[in-house]
Amino acid sequence: MNTPHPPRPGGLQLRSLHKELGGRTIIDELDLTVEPGELVSLLGPSGCGKTTTLRMIAGFLQPDSGSIRMAGDDVTHLGPDRRPSAMVFQNYALWPHMTVFRNVAFPLRIRRRPKAEIAERVDRMLGLVNLLHHRESRPARISGGEQQRTALARALVQEPSVLLLDEPLSNLDAKLRVKVREDIRELQQRLGITTIIVTHDQEEALSISDRVAVMNAGRIEQFSTPTELYARPATEFVATFIGSLNRFDGSFDGTRVVPGTDVVGVRPEDVVFARGPFDRAISATVERSVPHGHFTEVHLRRADVVLRAFVSGEAPEVGTAGYAAIAKALVFRDGRLVDEPVGVAA
Ligand SMILES: Nc1ncnc2c1ncn2[C@@H]1O[C@H](COP(=O)(O)OP(=O)(O)OP(=O)(O)O)[C@@H](O)[C@H]1O
Ligand SMILES: [Mg+2]
């Protein structure tokens, strides 16, 4: 007889989570469901409540109301050490006087695991994050990326159902950030571990997440895949926070909008610029030209508006005359995306 696979453990549900701090509502009736094995980013501007949410999930902060379920169990009233989660803190919080090995072994020693088991599990974890050669080094003697991996190993050695990371890459330089975030994603997928990463870096969130929860003032504005977030931002906030947007009040290029209440948003890559005339294009002049390596951002003056556009190939010089048209526009009514497709006509 075929026995079906048991459901994968893990997963996380936040229901109506609420928290006031210093007399202000910091987290406002927040709901979030993370599937087992999924990597979800909490993305939002500084002060929107990302760390507060993560600390409640980890058990370092009690919500005023609402509930937290992990791997099927209600953990709302359990302390951090009784939850099946492990957290990596922003500053890594490694013990400077302990070797890499002892740092990673620490959570297991607290749990009074047998010595041989500790050695076996820690070494396996150090192998997984490529740190065996630094087993006996102290944190001060290893690089930022290696410290980050030590902190990650210390969380993973606990074999948590849910891994929580608060801005795990913010202490690393730009090149290393990309490498370490890919390492984290690879490891997370290999272990199939439910993971929540807090970040205010949109590129980081979009590049490694299955889904991204965009937060604003203690609420989730949108919870979607990276592709969906970019192509169909639910609100004007999400559209401006993620990527770049040209914004116009009221009608623009024949978009069917309600003048006065609607806002039209156009992604710079949806502005088409060419030297010669083409269908629906209006004459435009390059006012600024900002090279970004593989593309150039140009500011185009078109009648009384300035449009930002991304162009590839050779950067056009300031003063270049040409033609510009809009391929696609997003329309927001009272801050929310208008659902019907938006026609653009000259
Ligand atoms: N103990 C506290 N007492 C009063 N206010 C607090 C307390 N802790 C956090 N806050 C406030 O709650 C809000 C959210 O803080 P939080 O640390 O969750 O933000 P964040 O989204 O992680 O921001 P950042 O990206 O800057 O880390 C902030 O306005 C902060 O000042
Ligand atoms: Mg924070």
Tab-separated table of C-alpha atoms and ligand atoms in Angstrom:
chain	number	residue	atom	x	y	z
A	1	MET	CA	0.000	0.000	0.000
A	2	ASN	CA	1.199	3.473	-0.807
A	3	THR	CA	1.492	5.657	2.239
A	4	PRO	CA	1.021	9.311	1.332
A	5	HIS	CA	3.810	11.699	2.284
A	6	PRO	CA	3.037	13.432	5.563
A	7	PRO	CA	2.494	17.166	5.113
A	8	ARG	CA	5.769	19.045	5.313
A	9	PRO	CA	6.162	20.601	8.743
A	10	GLY	CA	6.554	24.328	9.006
A	11	GLY	CA	4.367	27.094	7.802
A	12	LEU	CA	3.286	30.121	9.762
A	13	GLN	CA	-0.010	31.917	10.330
A	14	LEU	CA	-0.404	35.351	11.852
A	15	ARG	CA	-3.999	36.301	12.657
A	16	SER	CA	-5.084	39.859	13.570
A	17	LEU	CA	-1.757	40.561	15.199
A	18	HIS	CA	-1.891	43.861	17.059
A	19	LYS	CA	0.739	45.801	18.998
A	20	GLU	CA	0.828	49.234	20.561
A	21	LEU	CA	4.120	50.716	21.745
A	22	GLY	CA	4.707	54.116	23.348
A	23	GLY	CA	0.988	54.909	23.003
A	24	ARG	CA	0.986	54.332	19.222
A	25	THR	CA	-0.366	51.522	17.078
A	26	ILE	CA	2.750	49.915	15.606
A	27	ILE	CA	1.203	46.720	14.186
A	28	ASP	CA	-2.396	47.013	13.084
A	29	GLU	CA	-4.482	43.818	12.853
A	30	LEU	CA	-1.896	42.099	10.676
A	31	ASP	CA	-2.698	38.814	8.879
A	32	LEU	CA	-0.097	36.705	7.087
A	33	THR	CA	0.026	33.073	5.972
A	34	VAL	CA	3.363	31.584	4.963
A	35	GLU	CA	3.284	28.148	3.352
A	36	PRO	CA	5.647	25.381	4.478
A	37	GLY	CA	9.005	25.733	2.765
A	38	GLU	CA	8.247	29.207	1.475
A	39	LEU	CA	10.632	32.177	1.658
A	40	VAL	CA	8.750	35.391	2.400
A	41	SER	CA	10.238	38.875	2.754
A	42	LEU	CA	8.768	41.617	4.903
A	43	LEU	CA	9.645	44.720	2.909
A	44	GLY	CA	8.896	48.296	3.851
A	45	PRO	CA	10.313	51.689	4.776
A	46	SER	CA	12.110	52.360	8.052
A	47	GLY	CA	9.765	52.351	11.040
A	48	CYS	CA	6.884	50.509	9.331
A	49	GLY	CA	7.015	47.673	11.895
A	50	LYS	CA	9.078	44.915	10.263
A	51	THR	CA	11.346	44.170	13.232
A	52	THR	CA	8.417	44.430	15.645
A	53	THR	CA	6.551	41.808	13.605
A	54	LEU	CA	9.590	39.505	13.495
A	55	ARG	CA	10.173	39.841	17.245
A	56	MET	CA	6.561	38.846	17.902
A	57	ILE	CA	6.935	35.819	15.612
A	58	ALA	CA	10.153	34.817	17.419
A	59	GLY	CA	8.554	35.296	20.831
A	60	PHE	CA	10.709	38.173	22.082
A	61	LEU	CA	7.700	40.489	22.151
A	62	GLN	CA	4.118	39.646	23.140
A	63	PRO	CA	1.316	40.898	20.865
A	64	ASP	CA	-1.547	42.801	22.546
A	65	SER	CA	-3.988	40.594	20.658
A	66	GLY	CA	-4.098	38.140	17.781
A	67	SER	CA	-2.493	34.752	17.360
A	68	ILE	CA	0.614	33.083	15.934
A	69	ARG	CA	0.616	29.491	14.692
A	70	MET	CA	3.787	27.653	13.710
A	71	ALA	CA	3.927	24.182	12.192
A	72	GLY	CA	0.253	23.811	13.114
A	73	ASP	CA	0.578	24.752	16.799
A	74	ASP	CA	-0.554	27.905	18.578
A	75	VAL	CA	2.653	29.432	19.977
A	76	THR	CA	1.250	32.890	20.831
A	77	HIS	CA	1.980	32.520	24.533
A	78	LEU	CA	5.216	30.539	24.366
A	79	GLY	CA	8.674	32.023	25.001
A	80	PRO	CA	11.300	32.110	22.210
A	81	ASP	CA	13.030	28.900	23.356
A	82	ARG	CA	9.778	26.944	23.287
A	83	ARG	CA	8.917	27.874	19.690
A	84	PRO	CA	10.096	25.838	16.691
A	85	SER	CA	11.768	28.961	15.281
A	86	ALA	CA	15.277	30.412	15.273
A	87	MET	CA	16.278	33.991	14.607
A	88	VAL	CA	19.343	35.599	13.066
A	89	PHE	CA	19.770	39.108	14.430
A	90	GLN	CA	20.832	42.101	12.362
A	91	ASN	CA	24.183	42.453	14.181
A	92	TYR	CA	24.600	38.633	14.295
A	93	ALA	CA	25.050	38.788	18.120
A	94	LEU	CA	27.999	36.373	18.098
A	95	TRP	CA	29.908	35.851	21.332
A	96	PRO	CA	33.366	37.389	20.779
A	97	HIS	CA	35.131	35.182	23.329
A	98	MET	CA	33.847	31.938	21.796
A	99	THR	CA	35.173	30.161	18.714
A	100	VAL	CA	32.962	29.708	15.661
A	101	PHE	CA	32.384	26.116	16.783
A	102	ARG	CA	31.300	27.126	20.287
A	103	ASN	CA	29.047	29.901	18.972
A	104	VAL	CA	27.190	27.457	16.772
A	105	ALA	CA	27.140	24.803	19.517
A	106	PHE	CA	25.674	27.188	22.076
A	107	PRO	CA	21.929	26.578	21.490
A	108	LEU	CA	22.507	22.814	21.669
A	109	ARG	CA	24.536	23.089	24.876
A	110	ILE	CA	21.704	25.043	26.478
A	111	ARG	CA	19.427	22.177	25.532
A	112	ARG	CA	21.889	19.781	27.162
A	113	ARG	CA	22.375	17.649	24.078
A	114	PRO	CA	25.065	14.960	24.406
A	115	LYS	CA	28.573	16.099	23.512
A	116	ALA	CA	29.009	13.723	20.592
A	117	GLU	CA	25.700	14.777	19.055
A	118	ILE	CA	26.647	18.450	19.413
A	119	ALA	CA	29.990	17.919	17.669
A	120	GLU	CA	28.341	15.974	14.878
A	121	ARG	CA	25.526	18.493	14.266
A	122	VAL	CA	27.753	21.572	14.517
A	123	ASP	CA	30.339	20.179	12.109
A	124	ARG	CA	27.628	19.181	9.651
A	125	MET	CA	26.241	22.726	9.810
A	126	LEU	CA	29.689	24.337	9.462
A	127	GLY	CA	30.212	22.153	6.402
A	128	LEU	CA	26.893	23.319	4.977
A	129	VAL	CA	27.871	27.000	5.254
A	130	ASN	CA	31.517	26.362	4.248
A	131	LEU	CA	33.087	27.316	7.536
A	132	LEU	CA	34.804	24.159	8.717
A	133	HIS	CA	38.200	25.772	8.183
A	134	HIS	CA	37.228	28.510	10.656
A	135	ARG	CA	35.964	26.085	13.292
A	136	GLU	CA	38.455	27.308	15.900
A	137	SER	CA	38.521	31.007	14.868
A	138	ARG	CA	36.993	33.771	16.947
A	139	PRO	CA	34.402	36.074	15.305
A	140	ALA	CA	36.797	39.069	15.292
A	141	ARG	CA	39.213	37.142	13.068
A	142	ILE	CA	36.751	36.249	10.304
A	143	SER	CA	35.129	38.398	7.595
A	144	GLY	CA	31.661	39.956	7.726
A	145	GLY	CA	30.278	37.344	5.363
A	146	GLU	CA	31.774	34.558	7.471
A	147	GLN	CA	30.290	36.071	10.629
A	148	GLN	CA	26.941	36.180	8.862
A	149	ARG	CA	27.250	32.497	7.958
A	150	THR	CA	28.230	31.644	11.542
A	151	ALA	CA	25.050	33.319	12.787
A	152	LEU	CA	23.060	31.468	10.136
A	153	ALA	CA	24.629	28.147	11.171
A	154	ARG	CA	23.811	28.863	14.819
A	155	ALA	CA	20.158	29.314	13.858
A	156	LEU	CA	20.011	26.309	11.508
A	157	VAL	CA	21.725	23.906	13.931
A	158	GLN	CA	18.550	24.113	16.022
A	159	GLU	CA	16.675	22.540	13.091
A	160	PRO	CA	13.883	25.117	13.338
A	161	SER	CA	10.596	24.802	11.433
A	162	VAL	CA	10.705	28.536	10.847
A	163	LEU	CA	13.863	30.582	10.208
A	164	LEU	CA	13.689	34.318	10.955
A	165	LEU	CA	16.266	36.776	9.609
A	166	ASP	CA	16.328	40.496	10.427
A	167	GLU	CA	18.192	42.481	7.736
A	168	PRO	CA	20.715	39.634	7.452
A	169	LEU	CA	22.810	41.323	4.776
A	170	SER	CA	22.929	44.930	5.905
A	171	ASN	CA	26.485	44.701	7.293
A	172	LEU	CA	27.925	43.369	4.050
A	173	ASP	CA	29.327	45.287	1.085
A	174	ALA	CA	27.366	45.346	-2.182
A	175	LYS	CA	29.137	42.423	-3.902
A	176	LEU	CA	29.023	40.160	-0.874
A	177	ARG	CA	25.345	40.938	-0.294
A	178	VAL	CA	24.455	39.445	-3.654
A	179	LYS	CA	26.582	36.361	-3.054
A	180	VAL	CA	25.335	35.726	0.503
A	181	ARG	CA	21.691	36.283	-0.422
A	182	GLU	CA	22.031	33.676	-3.164
A	183	ASP	CA	23.687	31.328	-0.661
A	184	ILE	CA	20.829	31.836	1.790
A	185	ARG	CA	18.235	31.180	-0.905
A	186	GLU	CA	20.046	28.041	-2.090
A	187	LEU	CA	20.374	26.657	1.438
A	188	GLN	CA	16.773	27.540	2.274
A	189	GLN	CA	15.505	25.675	-0.776
A	190	ARG	CA	17.762	22.693	-0.168
A	191	LEU	CA	16.553	22.367	3.438
A	192	GLY	CA	12.960	23.293	2.518
A	193	ILE	CA	12.791	25.536	5.551
A	194	THR	CA	10.026	28.115	6.014
A	195	THR	CA	11.833	31.449	6.131
A	196	ILE	CA	10.971	35.076	6.821
A	197	ILE	CA	13.468	37.771	5.908
A	198	VAL	CA	13.064	41.364	6.997
A	199	THR	CA	14.549	43.908	4.627
A	200	HIS	CA	14.097	47.435	3.366
A	201	ASP	CA	16.004	46.583	0.178
A	202	GLN	CA	13.532	45.952	-2.645
A	203	GLU	CA	16.050	44.308	-4.938
A	204	GLU	CA	17.014	41.863	-2.217
A	205	ALA	CA	13.374	41.021	-1.489
A	206	LEU	CA	12.392	40.624	-5.157
A	207	SER	CA	15.397	38.512	-6.074
A	208	ILE	CA	15.167	35.743	-3.466
A	209	SER	CA	11.558	35.563	-2.237
A	210	ASP	CA	8.695	33.305	-3.223
A	211	ARG	CA	6.387	36.065	-2.024
A	212	VAL	CA	6.913	39.572	-0.645
A	213	ALA	CA	4.743	41.290	1.973
A	214	VAL	CA	5.021	45.048	1.444
A	215	MET	CA	4.427	46.814	4.751
A	216	ASN	CA	3.408	50.392	5.384
A	217	ALA	CA	2.596	51.888	8.791
A	218	GLY	CA	1.974	48.595	10.573
A	219	ARG	CA	-0.100	47.021	7.818
A	220	ILE	CA	0.517	44.801	4.819
A	221	GLU	CA	-0.306	46.720	1.640
A	222	GLN	CA	0.196	43.756	-0.665
A	223	PHE	CA	1.337	40.147	-0.381
A	224	SER	CA	2.282	38.754	-3.793
A	225	THR	CA	4.977	37.176	-5.888
A	226	PRO	CA	7.790	39.518	-6.994
A	227	THR	CA	6.506	39.515	-10.586
A	228	GLU	CA	2.948	40.337	-9.561
A	229	LEU	CA	4.068	43.114	-7.193
A	230	TYR	CA	5.921	44.856	-9.961
A	231	ALA	CA	3.425	44.331	-12.769
A	232	ARG	CA	0.241	44.857	-10.741
A	233	PRO	CA	0.985	46.936	-7.668
A	234	ALA	CA	-2.234	46.985	-5.616
A	235	THR	CA	-1.699	50.492	-4.314
A	236	GLU	CA	0.076	53.678	-5.266
A	237	PHE	CA	2.338	53.143	-2.245
A	238	VAL	CA	3.517	49.763	-3.547
A	239	ALA	CA	3.957	51.138	-7.074
A	240	THR	CA	6.214	53.952	-5.897
A	241	PHE	CA	8.052	51.901	-3.270
A	242	ILE	CA	8.933	49.129	-5.703
A	243	GLY	CA	10.733	50.197	-8.809
A	244	SER	CA	10.463	53.639	-10.294
A	245	LEU	CA	7.322	55.442	-11.448
A	246	ASN	CA	6.356	58.577	-13.424
A	247	ARG	CA	3.232	59.987	-11.746
A	248	PHE	CA	0.633	62.334	-13.227
A	249	ASP	CA	-2.553	63.663	-11.707
A	250	GLY	CA	-5.538	63.094	-13.949
A	251	SER	CA	-5.713	62.224	-17.605
A	252	PHE	CA	-2.597	61.501	-19.586
A	253	ASP	CA	-2.227	60.464	-23.219
A	254	GLY	CA	-5.842	59.474	-23.545
A	255	THR	CA	-5.926	57.179	-20.490
A	256	ARG	CA	-9.550	56.850	-19.373
A	257	VAL	CA	-9.359	58.412	-15.946
A	258	VAL	CA	-11.429	60.614	-13.676
A	259	PRO	CA	-9.674	63.985	-13.700
A	260	GLY	CA	-8.940	65.270	-10.217
A	261	THR	CA	-9.191	61.946	-8.371
A	262	ASP	CA	-7.104	59.549	-10.419
A	263	VAL	CA	-3.354	59.221	-10.592
A	264	VAL	CA	-1.642	57.767	-13.645
A	265	GLY	CA	1.631	55.913	-13.125
A	266	VAL	CA	4.046	54.930	-15.879
A	267	ARG	CA	7.129	52.758	-15.366
A	268	PRO	CA	10.208	54.282	-17.035
A	269	GLU	CA	10.688	51.102	-19.075
A	270	ASP	CA	7.168	51.569	-20.475
A	271	VAL	CA	8.190	54.868	-22.047
A	272	VAL	CA	9.421	54.265	-25.567
A	273	PHE	CA	11.902	56.766	-27.014
A	274	ALA	CA	13.226	56.899	-30.566
A	275	ARG	CA	14.934	59.502	-32.767
A	276	GLY	CA	12.404	59.108	-35.565
A	277	PRO	CA	8.594	59.397	-35.438
A	278	PHE	CA	6.501	56.276	-34.795
A	279	ASP	CA	2.896	55.332	-34.082
A	280	ARG	CA	1.308	57.398	-31.282
A	281	ALA	CA	4.581	59.113	-30.421
A	282	ILE	CA	4.849	62.784	-29.563
A	283	SER	CA	8.005	64.814	-30.004
A	284	ALA	CA	10.275	64.939	-26.975
A	285	THR	CA	13.722	66.288	-26.092
A	286	VAL	CA	16.348	64.754	-23.826
A	287	GLU	CA	16.815	67.049	-20.829
A	288	ARG	CA	19.051	64.796	-18.737
A	289	SER	CA	20.950	61.619	-19.495
A	290	VAL	CA	22.149	59.484	-16.543
A	291	PRO	CA	24.243	56.428	-17.413
A	292	HIS	CA	23.695	53.325	-15.223
A	293	GLY	CA	26.056	50.969	-17.049
A	294	HIS	CA	23.772	48.564	-18.873
A	295	PHE	CA	21.051	51.165	-19.438
A	296	THR	CA	20.612	54.939	-19.421
A	297	GLU	CA	17.960	56.885	-17.573
A	298	VAL	CA	16.809	59.837	-19.650
A	299	HIS	CA	14.541	62.704	-18.701
A	300	LEU	CA	12.376	63.591	-21.658
A	301	ARG	CA	10.567	66.891	-21.982
A	302	ARG	CA	7.311	66.309	-23.807
A	303	ALA	CA	5.099	69.381	-24.037
A	304	ASP	CA	4.581	70.409	-20.388
A	305	VAL	CA	5.672	67.218	-18.645
A	306	VAL	CA	8.985	65.498	-17.975
A	307	LEU	CA	9.034	61.709	-18.397
A	308	ARG	CA	11.738	59.452	-17.046
A	309	ALA	CA	12.601	56.617	-19.427
A	310	PHE	CA	15.109	53.785	-19.489
A	311	VAL	CA	16.877	53.273	-22.777
A	312	SER	CA	19.415	50.629	-23.700
A	313	GLY	CA	22.247	50.977	-26.171
A	314	GLU	CA	24.152	54.188	-26.688
A	315	ALA	CA	23.211	56.978	-24.266
A	316	PRO	CA	21.486	59.868	-26.073
A	317	GLU	CA	23.074	63.266	-25.478
A	318	VAL	CA	21.305	66.093	-23.716
A	319	GLY	CA	19.420	68.148	-26.298
A	320	THR	CA	18.714	65.177	-28.567
A	321	ALA	CA	15.317	65.591	-30.218
A	322	GLY	CA	13.146	62.534	-30.779
A	323	TYR	CA	9.758	61.000	-30.130
A	324	ALA	CA	8.231	59.361	-27.066
A	325	ALA	CA	5.160	57.221	-26.478
A	326	ILE	CA	3.730	55.382	-23.519
A	327	ALA	CA	3.275	51.643	-23.919
A	328	LYS	CA	1.519	50.922	-20.635
A	329	ALA	CA	0.042	52.885	-17.752
A	330	LEU	CA	-1.256	52.079	-14.273
A	331	VAL	CA	-4.237	54.045	-12.978
A	332	PHE	CA	-4.872	54.522	-9.263
A	333	ARG	CA	-8.182	55.689	-7.834
A	334	ASP	CA	-8.100	56.736	-4.186
A	335	GLY	CA	-4.657	55.154	-4.023
A	336	ARG	CA	-5.786	51.718	-5.257
A	337	LEU	CA	-5.084	50.159	-8.653
A	338	VAL	CA	-8.039	50.425	-11.017
A	339	ASP	CA	-8.645	46.909	-12.141
A	340	GLU	CA	-9.880	47.235	-15.705
A	341	PRO	CA	-7.159	47.479	-18.340
A	342	VAL	CA	-6.150	50.995	-19.060
A	343	GLY	CA	-6.274	52.086	-22.647
A	344	VAL	CA	-3.601	54.369	-23.926
A	345	ALA	CA	-4.325	56.326	-27.079
A	346	ALA	CA	-2.659	59.288	-28.676
B	1	LIG	N1	9.787	49.757	22.634
B	1	LIG	C1	9.259	50.680	21.859
B	1	LIG	N2	8.597	51.750	22.361
B	1	LIG	C2	8.045	52.687	21.560
B	1	LIG	N3	8.089	52.647	20.217
B	1	LIG	C3	8.723	51.605	19.656
B	1	LIG	C4	9.350	50.586	20.425
B	1	LIG	N4	9.892	49.688	19.569
B	1	LIG	C5	9.633	50.132	18.328
B	1	LIG	N5	8.944	51.290	18.367
B	1	LIG	C6	8.471	52.064	17.216
B	1	LIG	O1	7.746	51.196	16.377
B	1	LIG	C7	7.914	51.551	15.009
B	1	LIG	C8	8.307	50.330	14.216
B	1	LIG	O2	9.604	49.915	14.617
B	1	LIG	P1	10.342	48.699	13.911
B	1	LIG	O3	11.661	48.551	14.594
B	1	LIG	O4	9.456	47.541	13.889
B	1	LIG	O5	10.541	49.263	12.430
B	1	LIG	P2	11.264	48.622	11.175
B	1	LIG	O6	10.243	48.499	10.116
B	1	LIG	O7	11.999	47.408	11.592
B	1	LIG	O8	12.279	49.783	10.747
B	1	LIG	P3	13.824	49.720	10.249
B	1	LIG	O9	13.781	49.432	8.774
B	1	LIG	O10	14.315	51.114	10.511
B	1	LIG	O11	14.551	48.675	11.054
B	1	LIG	C9	8.966	52.666	15.005
B	1	LIG	O12	8.309	53.893	14.851
B	1	LIG	C10	9.604	52.555	16.356
B	1	LIG	O13	10.053	53.800	16.799
B	2	MG	MG	14.040	46.879	11.743
